[in-house]
mmCIF file of C-alpha atoms in Angstrom:
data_model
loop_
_atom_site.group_PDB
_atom_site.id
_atom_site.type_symbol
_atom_site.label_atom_id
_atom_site.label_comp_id
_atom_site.label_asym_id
_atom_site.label_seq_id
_atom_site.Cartn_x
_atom_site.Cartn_y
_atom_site.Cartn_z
ATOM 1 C CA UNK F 216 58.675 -13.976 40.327
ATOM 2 C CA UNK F 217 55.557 -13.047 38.155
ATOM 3 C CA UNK F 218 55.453 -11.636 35.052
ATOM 4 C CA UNK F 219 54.630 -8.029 35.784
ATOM 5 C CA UNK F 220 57.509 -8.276 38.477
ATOM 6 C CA UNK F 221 59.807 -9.098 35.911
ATOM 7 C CA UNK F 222 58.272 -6.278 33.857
ATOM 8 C CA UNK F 223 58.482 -3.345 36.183
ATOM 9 C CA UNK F 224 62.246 -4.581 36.324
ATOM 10 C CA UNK F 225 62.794 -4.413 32.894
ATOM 11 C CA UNK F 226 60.722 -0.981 32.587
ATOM 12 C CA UNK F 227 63.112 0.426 34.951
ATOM 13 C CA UNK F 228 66.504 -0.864 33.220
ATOM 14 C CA UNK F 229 64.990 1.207 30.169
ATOM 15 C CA UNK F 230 64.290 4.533 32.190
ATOM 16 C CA UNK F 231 67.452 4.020 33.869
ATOM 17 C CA UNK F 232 69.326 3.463 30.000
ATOM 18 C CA UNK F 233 67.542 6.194 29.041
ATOM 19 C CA UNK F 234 68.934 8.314 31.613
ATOM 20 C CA UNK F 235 72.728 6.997 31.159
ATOM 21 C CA UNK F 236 72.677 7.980 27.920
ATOM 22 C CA UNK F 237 70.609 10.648 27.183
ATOM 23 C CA UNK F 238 71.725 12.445 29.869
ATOM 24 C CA UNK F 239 75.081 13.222 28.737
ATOM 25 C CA UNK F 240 73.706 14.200 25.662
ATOM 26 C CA UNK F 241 71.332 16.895 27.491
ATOM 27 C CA UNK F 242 74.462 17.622 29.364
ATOM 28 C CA UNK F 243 76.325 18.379 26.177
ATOM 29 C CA UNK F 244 73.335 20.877 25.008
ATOM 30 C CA UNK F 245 73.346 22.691 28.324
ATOM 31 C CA UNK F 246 77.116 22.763 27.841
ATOM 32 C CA UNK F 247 77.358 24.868 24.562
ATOM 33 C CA UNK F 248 75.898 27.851 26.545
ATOM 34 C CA UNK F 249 78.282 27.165 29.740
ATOM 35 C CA UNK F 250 81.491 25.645 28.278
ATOM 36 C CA UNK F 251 82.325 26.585 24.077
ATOM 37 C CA UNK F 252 83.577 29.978 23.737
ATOM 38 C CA UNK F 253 82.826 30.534 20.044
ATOM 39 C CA UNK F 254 80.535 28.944 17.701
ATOM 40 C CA UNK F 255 83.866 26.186 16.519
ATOM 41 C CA UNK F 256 83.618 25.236 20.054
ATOM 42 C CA UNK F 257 80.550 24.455 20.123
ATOM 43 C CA UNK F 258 80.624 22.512 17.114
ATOM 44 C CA UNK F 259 82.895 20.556 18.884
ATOM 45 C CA UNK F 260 80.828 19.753 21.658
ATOM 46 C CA UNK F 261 77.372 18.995 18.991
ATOM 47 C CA UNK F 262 79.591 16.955 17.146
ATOM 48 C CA UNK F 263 80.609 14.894 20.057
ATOM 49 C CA UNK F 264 77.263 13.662 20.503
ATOM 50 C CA UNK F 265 76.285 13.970 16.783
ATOM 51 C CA UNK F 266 76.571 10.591 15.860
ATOM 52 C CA UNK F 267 74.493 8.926 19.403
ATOM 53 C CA UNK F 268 71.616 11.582 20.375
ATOM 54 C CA UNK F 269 69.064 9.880 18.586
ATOM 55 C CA UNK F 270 70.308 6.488 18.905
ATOM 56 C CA UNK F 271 69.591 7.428 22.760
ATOM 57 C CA UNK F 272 66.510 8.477 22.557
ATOM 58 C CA UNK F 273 65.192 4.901 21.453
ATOM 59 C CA UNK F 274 65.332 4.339 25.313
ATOM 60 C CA UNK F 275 62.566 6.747 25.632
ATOM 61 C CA UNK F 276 60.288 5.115 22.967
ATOM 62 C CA UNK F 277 60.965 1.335 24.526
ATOM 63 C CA UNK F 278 60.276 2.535 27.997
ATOM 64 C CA UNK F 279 57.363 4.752 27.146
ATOM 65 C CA UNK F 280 56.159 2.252 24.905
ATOM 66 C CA UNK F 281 57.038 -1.231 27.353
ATOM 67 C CA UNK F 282 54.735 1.035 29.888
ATOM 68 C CA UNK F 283 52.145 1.605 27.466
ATOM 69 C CA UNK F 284 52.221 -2.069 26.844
ATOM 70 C CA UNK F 285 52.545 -3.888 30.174
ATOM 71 C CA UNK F 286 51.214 -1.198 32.966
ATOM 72 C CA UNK F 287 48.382 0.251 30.978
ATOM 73 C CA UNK F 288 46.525 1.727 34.063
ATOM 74 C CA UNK F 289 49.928 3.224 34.790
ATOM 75 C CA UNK F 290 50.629 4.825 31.361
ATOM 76 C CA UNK F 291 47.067 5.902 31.572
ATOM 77 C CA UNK F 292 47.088 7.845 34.929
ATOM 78 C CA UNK F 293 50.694 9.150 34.072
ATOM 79 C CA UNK F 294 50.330 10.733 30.756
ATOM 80 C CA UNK F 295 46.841 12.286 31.745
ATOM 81 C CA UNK F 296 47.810 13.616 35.130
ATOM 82 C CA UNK F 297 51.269 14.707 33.779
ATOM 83 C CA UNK F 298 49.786 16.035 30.628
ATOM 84 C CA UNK F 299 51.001 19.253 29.852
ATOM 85 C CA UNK F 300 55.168 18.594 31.395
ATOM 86 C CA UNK F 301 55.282 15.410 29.470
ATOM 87 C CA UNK F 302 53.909 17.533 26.081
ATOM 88 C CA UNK F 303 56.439 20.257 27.042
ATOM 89 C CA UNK F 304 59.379 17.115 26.930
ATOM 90 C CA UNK F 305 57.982 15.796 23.776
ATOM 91 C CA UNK F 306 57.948 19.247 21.945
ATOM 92 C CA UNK F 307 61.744 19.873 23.089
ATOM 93 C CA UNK F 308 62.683 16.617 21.786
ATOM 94 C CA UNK F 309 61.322 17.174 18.877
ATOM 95 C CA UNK F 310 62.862 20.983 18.420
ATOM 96 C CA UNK F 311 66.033 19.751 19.813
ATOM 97 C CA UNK F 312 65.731 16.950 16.625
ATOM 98 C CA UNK F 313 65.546 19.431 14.292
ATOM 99 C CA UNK F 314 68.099 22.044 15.374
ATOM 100 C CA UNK F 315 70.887 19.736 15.214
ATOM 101 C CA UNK F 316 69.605 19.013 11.650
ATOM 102 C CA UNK F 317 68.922 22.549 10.426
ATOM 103 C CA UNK F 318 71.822 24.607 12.260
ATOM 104 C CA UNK F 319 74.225 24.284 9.313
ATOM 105 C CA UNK F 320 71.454 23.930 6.918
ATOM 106 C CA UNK F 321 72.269 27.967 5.685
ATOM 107 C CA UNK F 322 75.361 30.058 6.293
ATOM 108 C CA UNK F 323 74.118 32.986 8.164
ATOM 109 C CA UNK F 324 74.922 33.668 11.357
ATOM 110 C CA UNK F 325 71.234 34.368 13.348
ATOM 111 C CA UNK F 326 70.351 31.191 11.567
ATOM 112 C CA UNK F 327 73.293 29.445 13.179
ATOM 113 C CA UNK F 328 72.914 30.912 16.343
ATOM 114 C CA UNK F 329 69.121 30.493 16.329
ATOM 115 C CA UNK F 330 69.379 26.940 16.082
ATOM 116 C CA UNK F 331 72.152 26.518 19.103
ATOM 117 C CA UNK F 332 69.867 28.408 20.983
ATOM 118 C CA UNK F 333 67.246 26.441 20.604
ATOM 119 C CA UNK F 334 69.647 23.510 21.500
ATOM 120 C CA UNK F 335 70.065 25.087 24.563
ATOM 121 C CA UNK F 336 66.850 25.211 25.648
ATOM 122 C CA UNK F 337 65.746 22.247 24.500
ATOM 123 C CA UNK F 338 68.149 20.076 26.481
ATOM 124 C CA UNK F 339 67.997 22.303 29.980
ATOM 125 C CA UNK F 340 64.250 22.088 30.382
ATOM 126 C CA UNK F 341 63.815 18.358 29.616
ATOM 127 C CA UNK F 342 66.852 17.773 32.306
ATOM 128 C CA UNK F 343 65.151 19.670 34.721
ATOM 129 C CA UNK F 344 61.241 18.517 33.990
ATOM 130 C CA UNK F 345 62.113 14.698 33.992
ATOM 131 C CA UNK F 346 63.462 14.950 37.409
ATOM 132 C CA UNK F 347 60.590 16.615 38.344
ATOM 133 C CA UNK F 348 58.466 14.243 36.964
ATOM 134 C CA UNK F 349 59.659 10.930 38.696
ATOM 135 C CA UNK F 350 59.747 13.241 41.966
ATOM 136 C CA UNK F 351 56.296 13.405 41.958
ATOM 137 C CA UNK F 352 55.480 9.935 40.791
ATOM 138 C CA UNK F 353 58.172 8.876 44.051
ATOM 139 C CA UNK F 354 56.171 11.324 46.243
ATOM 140 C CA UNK F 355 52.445 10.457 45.407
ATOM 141 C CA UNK F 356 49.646 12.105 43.675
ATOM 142 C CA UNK F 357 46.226 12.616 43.648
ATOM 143 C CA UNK F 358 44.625 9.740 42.382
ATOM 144 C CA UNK F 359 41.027 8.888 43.221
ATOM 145 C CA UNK F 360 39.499 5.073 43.408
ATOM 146 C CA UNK F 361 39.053 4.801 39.692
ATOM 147 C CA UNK F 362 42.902 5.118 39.113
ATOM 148 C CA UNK F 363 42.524 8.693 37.593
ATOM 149 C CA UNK F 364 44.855 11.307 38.482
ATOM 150 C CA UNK F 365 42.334 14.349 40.162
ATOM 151 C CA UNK F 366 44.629 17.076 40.694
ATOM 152 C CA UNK F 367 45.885 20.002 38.373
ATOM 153 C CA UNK F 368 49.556 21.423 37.707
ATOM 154 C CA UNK F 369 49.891 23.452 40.601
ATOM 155 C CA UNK F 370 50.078 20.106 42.393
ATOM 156 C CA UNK F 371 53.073 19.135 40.339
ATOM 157 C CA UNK F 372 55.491 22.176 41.539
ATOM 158 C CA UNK F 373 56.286 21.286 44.911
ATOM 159 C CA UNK F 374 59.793 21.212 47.079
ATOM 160 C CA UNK F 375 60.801 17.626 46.417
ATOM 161 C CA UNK F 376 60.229 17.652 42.983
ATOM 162 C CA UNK F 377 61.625 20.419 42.138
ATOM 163 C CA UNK F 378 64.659 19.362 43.993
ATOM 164 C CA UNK F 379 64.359 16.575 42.047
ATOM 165 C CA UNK F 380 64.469 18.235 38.766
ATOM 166 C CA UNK F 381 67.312 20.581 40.012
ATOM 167 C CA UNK F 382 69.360 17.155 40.605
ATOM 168 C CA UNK F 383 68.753 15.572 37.036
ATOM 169 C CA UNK F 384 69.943 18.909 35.292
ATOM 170 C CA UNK F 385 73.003 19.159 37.635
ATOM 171 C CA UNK F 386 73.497 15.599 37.399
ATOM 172 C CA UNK F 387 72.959 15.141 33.361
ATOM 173 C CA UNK F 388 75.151 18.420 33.038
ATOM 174 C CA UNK F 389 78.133 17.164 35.320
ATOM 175 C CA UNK F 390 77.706 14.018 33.416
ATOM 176 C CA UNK F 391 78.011 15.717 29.833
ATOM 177 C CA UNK F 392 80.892 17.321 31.448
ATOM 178 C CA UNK F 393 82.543 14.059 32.097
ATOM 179 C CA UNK F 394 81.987 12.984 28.398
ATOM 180 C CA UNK F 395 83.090 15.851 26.954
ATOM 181 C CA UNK F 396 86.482 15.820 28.165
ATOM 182 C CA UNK F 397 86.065 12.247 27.424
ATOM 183 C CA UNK F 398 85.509 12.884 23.650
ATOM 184 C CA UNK F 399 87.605 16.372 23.169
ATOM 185 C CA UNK F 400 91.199 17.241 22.983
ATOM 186 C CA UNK F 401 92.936 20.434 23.968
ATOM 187 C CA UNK F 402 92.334 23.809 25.540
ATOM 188 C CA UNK F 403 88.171 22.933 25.762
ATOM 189 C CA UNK F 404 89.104 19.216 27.378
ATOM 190 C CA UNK F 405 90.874 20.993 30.039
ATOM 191 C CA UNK F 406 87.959 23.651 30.862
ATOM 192 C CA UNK F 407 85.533 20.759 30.428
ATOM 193 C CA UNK F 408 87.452 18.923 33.279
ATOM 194 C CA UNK F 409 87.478 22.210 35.623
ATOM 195 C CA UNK F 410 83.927 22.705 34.951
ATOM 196 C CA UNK F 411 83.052 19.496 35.544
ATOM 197 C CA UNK F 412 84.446 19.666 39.482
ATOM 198 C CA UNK F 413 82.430 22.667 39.984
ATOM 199 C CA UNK F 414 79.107 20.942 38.383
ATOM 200 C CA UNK F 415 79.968 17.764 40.461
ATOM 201 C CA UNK F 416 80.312 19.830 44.147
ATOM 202 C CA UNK F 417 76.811 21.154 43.514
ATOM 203 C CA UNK F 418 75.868 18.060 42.112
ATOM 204 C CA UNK F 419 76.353 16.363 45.188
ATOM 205 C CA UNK F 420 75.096 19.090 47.691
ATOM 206 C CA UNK F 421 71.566 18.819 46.110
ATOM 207 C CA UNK F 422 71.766 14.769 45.385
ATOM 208 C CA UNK F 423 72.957 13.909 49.190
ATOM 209 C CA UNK F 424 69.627 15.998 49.941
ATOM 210 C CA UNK F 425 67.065 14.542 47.236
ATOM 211 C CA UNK F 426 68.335 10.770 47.852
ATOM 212 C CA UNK F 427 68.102 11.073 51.750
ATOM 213 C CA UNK F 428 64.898 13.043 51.925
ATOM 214 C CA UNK F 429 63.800 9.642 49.558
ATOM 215 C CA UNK F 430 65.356 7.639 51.668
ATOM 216 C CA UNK F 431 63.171 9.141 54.734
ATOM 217 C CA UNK F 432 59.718 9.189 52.780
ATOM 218 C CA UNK F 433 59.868 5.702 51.316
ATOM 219 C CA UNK F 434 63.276 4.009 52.137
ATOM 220 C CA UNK F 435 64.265 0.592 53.194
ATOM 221 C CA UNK F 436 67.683 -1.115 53.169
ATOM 222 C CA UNK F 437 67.839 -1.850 50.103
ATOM 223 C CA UNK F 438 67.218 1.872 48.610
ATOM 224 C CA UNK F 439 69.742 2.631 51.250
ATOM 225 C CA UNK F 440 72.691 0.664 49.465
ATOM 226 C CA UNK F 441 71.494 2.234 45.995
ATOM 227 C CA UNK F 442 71.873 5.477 47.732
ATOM 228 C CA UNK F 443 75.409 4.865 48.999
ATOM 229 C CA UNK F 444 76.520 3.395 45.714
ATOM 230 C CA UNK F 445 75.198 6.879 44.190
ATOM 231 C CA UNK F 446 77.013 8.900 46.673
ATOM 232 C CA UNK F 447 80.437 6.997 46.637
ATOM 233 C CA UNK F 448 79.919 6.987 42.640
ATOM 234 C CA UNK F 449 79.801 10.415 42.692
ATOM 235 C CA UNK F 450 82.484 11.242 44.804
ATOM 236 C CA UNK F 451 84.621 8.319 42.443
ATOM 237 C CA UNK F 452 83.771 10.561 39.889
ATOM 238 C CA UNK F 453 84.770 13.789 41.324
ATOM 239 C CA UNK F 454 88.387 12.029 41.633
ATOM 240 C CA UNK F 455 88.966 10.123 38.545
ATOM 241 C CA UNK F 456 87.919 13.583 37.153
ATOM 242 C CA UNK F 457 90.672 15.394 39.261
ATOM 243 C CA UNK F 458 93.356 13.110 38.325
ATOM 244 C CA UNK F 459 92.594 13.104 34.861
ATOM 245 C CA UNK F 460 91.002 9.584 34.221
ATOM 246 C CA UNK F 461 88.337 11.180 32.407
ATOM 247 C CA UNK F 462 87.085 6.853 30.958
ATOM 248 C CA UNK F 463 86.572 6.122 34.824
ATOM 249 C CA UNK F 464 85.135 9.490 35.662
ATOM 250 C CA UNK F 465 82.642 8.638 32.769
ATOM 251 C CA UNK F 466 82.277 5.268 34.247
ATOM 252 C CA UNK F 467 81.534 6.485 37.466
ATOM 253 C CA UNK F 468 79.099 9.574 37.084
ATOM 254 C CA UNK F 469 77.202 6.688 34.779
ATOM 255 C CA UNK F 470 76.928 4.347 37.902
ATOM 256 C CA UNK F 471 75.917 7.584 39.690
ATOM 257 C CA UNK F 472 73.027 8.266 37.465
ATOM 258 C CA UNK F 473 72.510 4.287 37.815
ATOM 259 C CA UNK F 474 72.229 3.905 40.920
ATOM 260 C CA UNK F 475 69.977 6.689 41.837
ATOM 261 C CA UNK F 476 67.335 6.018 39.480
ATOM 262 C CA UNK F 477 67.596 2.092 40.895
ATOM 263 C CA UNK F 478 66.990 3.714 44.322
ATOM 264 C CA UNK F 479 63.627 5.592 42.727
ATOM 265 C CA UNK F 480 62.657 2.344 41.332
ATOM 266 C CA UNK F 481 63.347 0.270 44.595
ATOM 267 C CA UNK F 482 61.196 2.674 46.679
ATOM 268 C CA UNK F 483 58.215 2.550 44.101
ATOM 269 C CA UNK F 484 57.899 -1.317 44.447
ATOM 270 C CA UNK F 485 55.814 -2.662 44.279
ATOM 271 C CA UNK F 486 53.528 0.659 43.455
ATOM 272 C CA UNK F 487 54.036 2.100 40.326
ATOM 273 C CA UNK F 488 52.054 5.123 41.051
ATOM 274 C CA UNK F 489 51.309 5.568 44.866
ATOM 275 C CA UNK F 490 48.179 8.253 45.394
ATOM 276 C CA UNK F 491 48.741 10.809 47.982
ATOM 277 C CA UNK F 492 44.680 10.740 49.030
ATOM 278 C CA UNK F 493 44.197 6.832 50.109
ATOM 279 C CA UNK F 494 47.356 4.176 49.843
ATOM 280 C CA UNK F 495 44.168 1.785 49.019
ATOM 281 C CA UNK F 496 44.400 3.698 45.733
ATOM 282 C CA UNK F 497 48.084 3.413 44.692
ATOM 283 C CA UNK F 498 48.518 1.874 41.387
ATOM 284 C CA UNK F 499 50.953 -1.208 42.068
ATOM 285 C CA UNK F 500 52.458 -3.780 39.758
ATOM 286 C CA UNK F 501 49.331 -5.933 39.909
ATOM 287 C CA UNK F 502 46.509 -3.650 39.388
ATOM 288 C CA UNK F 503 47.810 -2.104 36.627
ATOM 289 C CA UNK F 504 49.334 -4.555 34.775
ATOM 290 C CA UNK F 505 48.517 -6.559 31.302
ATOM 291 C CA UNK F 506 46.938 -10.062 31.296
ATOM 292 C CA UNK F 507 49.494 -12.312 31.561
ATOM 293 C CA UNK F 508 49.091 -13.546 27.915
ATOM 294 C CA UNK F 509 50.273 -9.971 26.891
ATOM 295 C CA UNK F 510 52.916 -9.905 29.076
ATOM 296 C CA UNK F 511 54.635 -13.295 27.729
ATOM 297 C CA UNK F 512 54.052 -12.226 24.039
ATOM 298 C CA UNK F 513 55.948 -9.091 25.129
ATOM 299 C CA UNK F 514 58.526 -11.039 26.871
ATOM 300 C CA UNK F 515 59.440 -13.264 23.855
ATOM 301 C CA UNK F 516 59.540 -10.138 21.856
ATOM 302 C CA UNK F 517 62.234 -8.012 23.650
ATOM 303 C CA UNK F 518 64.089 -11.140 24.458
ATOM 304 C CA UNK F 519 64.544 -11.372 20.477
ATOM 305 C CA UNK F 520 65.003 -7.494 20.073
ATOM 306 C CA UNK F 521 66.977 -6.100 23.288
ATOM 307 C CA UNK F 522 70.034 -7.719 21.845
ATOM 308 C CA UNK F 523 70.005 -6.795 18.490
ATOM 309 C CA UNK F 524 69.259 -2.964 19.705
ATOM 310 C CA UNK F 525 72.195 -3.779 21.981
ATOM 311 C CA UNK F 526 74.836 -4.141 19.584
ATOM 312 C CA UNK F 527 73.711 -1.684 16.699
ATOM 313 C CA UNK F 528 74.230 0.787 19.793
ATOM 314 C CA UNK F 529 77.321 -0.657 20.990
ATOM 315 C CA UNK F 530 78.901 -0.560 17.731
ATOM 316 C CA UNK F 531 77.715 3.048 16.832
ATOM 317 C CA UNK F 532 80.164 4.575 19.914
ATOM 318 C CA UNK F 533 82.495 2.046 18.829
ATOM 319 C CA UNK F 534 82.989 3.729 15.461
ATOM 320 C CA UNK F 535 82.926 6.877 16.956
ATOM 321 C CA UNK F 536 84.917 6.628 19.871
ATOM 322 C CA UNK F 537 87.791 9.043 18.815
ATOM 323 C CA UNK F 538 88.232 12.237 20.767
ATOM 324 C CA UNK F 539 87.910 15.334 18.193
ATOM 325 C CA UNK F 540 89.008 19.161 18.875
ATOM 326 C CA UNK F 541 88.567 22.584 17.281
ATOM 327 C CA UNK F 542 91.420 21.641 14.990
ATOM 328 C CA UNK F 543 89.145 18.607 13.454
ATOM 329 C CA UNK F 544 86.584 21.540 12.707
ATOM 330 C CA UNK F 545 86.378 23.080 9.273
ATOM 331 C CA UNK F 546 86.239 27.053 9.154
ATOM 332 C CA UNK F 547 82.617 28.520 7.972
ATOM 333 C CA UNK F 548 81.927 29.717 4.578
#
């Protein structure tokens, strides 16, 4: 296996980290609109994910940067043709940042309110646009024999991606869901599991069509199996959430969100970008790769650093890993 083989691997372990994690924690944003009653409740649910959201957004900066690094005619193409989405993403992040850092920052209540709005907002439209984007880069688009992307927005809003983005915010939402109920006791642990069997049946309605019209456009047997561990995951999940096993209905909606972003990955190789004009143009895992020298220096590096990020992270939901409720939340001033 060469080098940039072993790189488009690793590339997609981070996206599909990235996804585990930080999609329950865009889950958990969507959820203060859908799930907390009052503003205690949805301190509960912030403060489930208060300690980890930015600890799971260093996913995003190793994959983003590991791209940038290894595939530079990939990050290239990508971030000019999918310009203004990705800028959208990176100005939620960064609002989403500071609202959980400002809400409680002054005592009034538009502040407050403000600030959860924005919280809102910031973690729906991400959910939806990231699915959108890796539909498209699945799909194809327009990219000419210089490895530049030649088409405009418009191009980006189509059926399948948009399906696609519908699944990631039903999927990241069911999967906050899932964690919630996880993390919470009482009254809003019981709603979270109810709401999470409603999220999950539309969850899998638009997945079962998004993973098999995949599975028709680029599919082999191998994207096939990732696509029937996603489905039986789900429907795991669905059932561990019924009985109340809300660690292996955690477990499971993570494999789900696994799994299908495996069976993106598996129908890319070995493109990374394919163009929709001329398959002689597709950007693959050789033509847009690093010299080998850079990719070895990068190898020895994240085989030094993956670890250590490994276990800071590890230990950082191991410390935190007690459930909390509205009676663990101090009244305002």
């Amino acid at each position: 296996m060469e080098l940039h083989d072993v790189w488009f691997i690793l590339i997609a372990v981070l996206w599909t980290g990235y996804f585990f994690l930080e999609g329950f924690d865009f889950g958990v944003g969507v959820l203060t609109k859908l799930l907390a009653r009052d503003r205690k409740e949805r301190r509960v649910l912030i403060n489930t994910i208060g300690p980890v959201w930015d600890g799971n957004e260093v996913w995003l900066l190793s994959a983003g940067g590991a791209t940038f690094a290894a595939f530079p005619e990939w990050y290239a193409t990508l971030f000019s043709g999918f310009y203004l989405p990705l800028l959208l993403i990176l100005v939620c992040l960064i609002v989403r940042g500071v609202s959980f850092e400002y809400r409680h920052k002054r005592p009034e209540e538009s502040w407050q309110r403000n600030w959860e709005n924005a919280i809102f907002w910031t973690s729906l439209l991400p959910a939806f646009l990231w699915g959108v984007a890796f539909g498209n880069i699945v799909r194809g688009v327009k990219i000419d024999g210089d490895m530049e992307y030649v088409g405009n927005v418009a191009d980006l809003l189509n059926a399948y991606s948009i399906l696609g983005g519908l699944v990631t915010l039903t999927l990241f939402t069911f999967h906050g869901s899932v964690f919630v109920a996880l993390k919470t006791v009482g009254d809003i642990r019981t709603r979270a599991r109810a709401l999470a069997l409603r999220l999950g049946l539309v969850t899998a309605v638009l997945a079962l069509g998004f993973l098999s019209w995949t599975q028709a456009m680029r599919g082999d047997s191998w994207s096939l199996a990732a696509m029937v561990l996603a489905v039986v995951s789900l429907v795991a999940a669905l059932g561990a959430n019924q009985a109340g096993r809300e660690g292996w209905a955690f477990a499971f909606s993570g494999v789900t969100i696994v799994a299908a972003v495996a069976m993106l990955f598996l129908t890319l190789f070995p493109n990374v970008m394919p163009s929709s004009l001329n398959d002689a143009w597709n950007l693959t895992v050789t033509n847009a790769s690093s010299t080998p020298y850079t990719l070895k220096i990068m190898t020895w590096c994240a085989g030094i650093a993956t670890p250590v990020v490994l276990l800071y992270q590890g230990w950082t939901y191991w410390v935190f890993r007690k459930r909390i409720g509205t009676q663990h939340i101090a009244d305002a001033h």
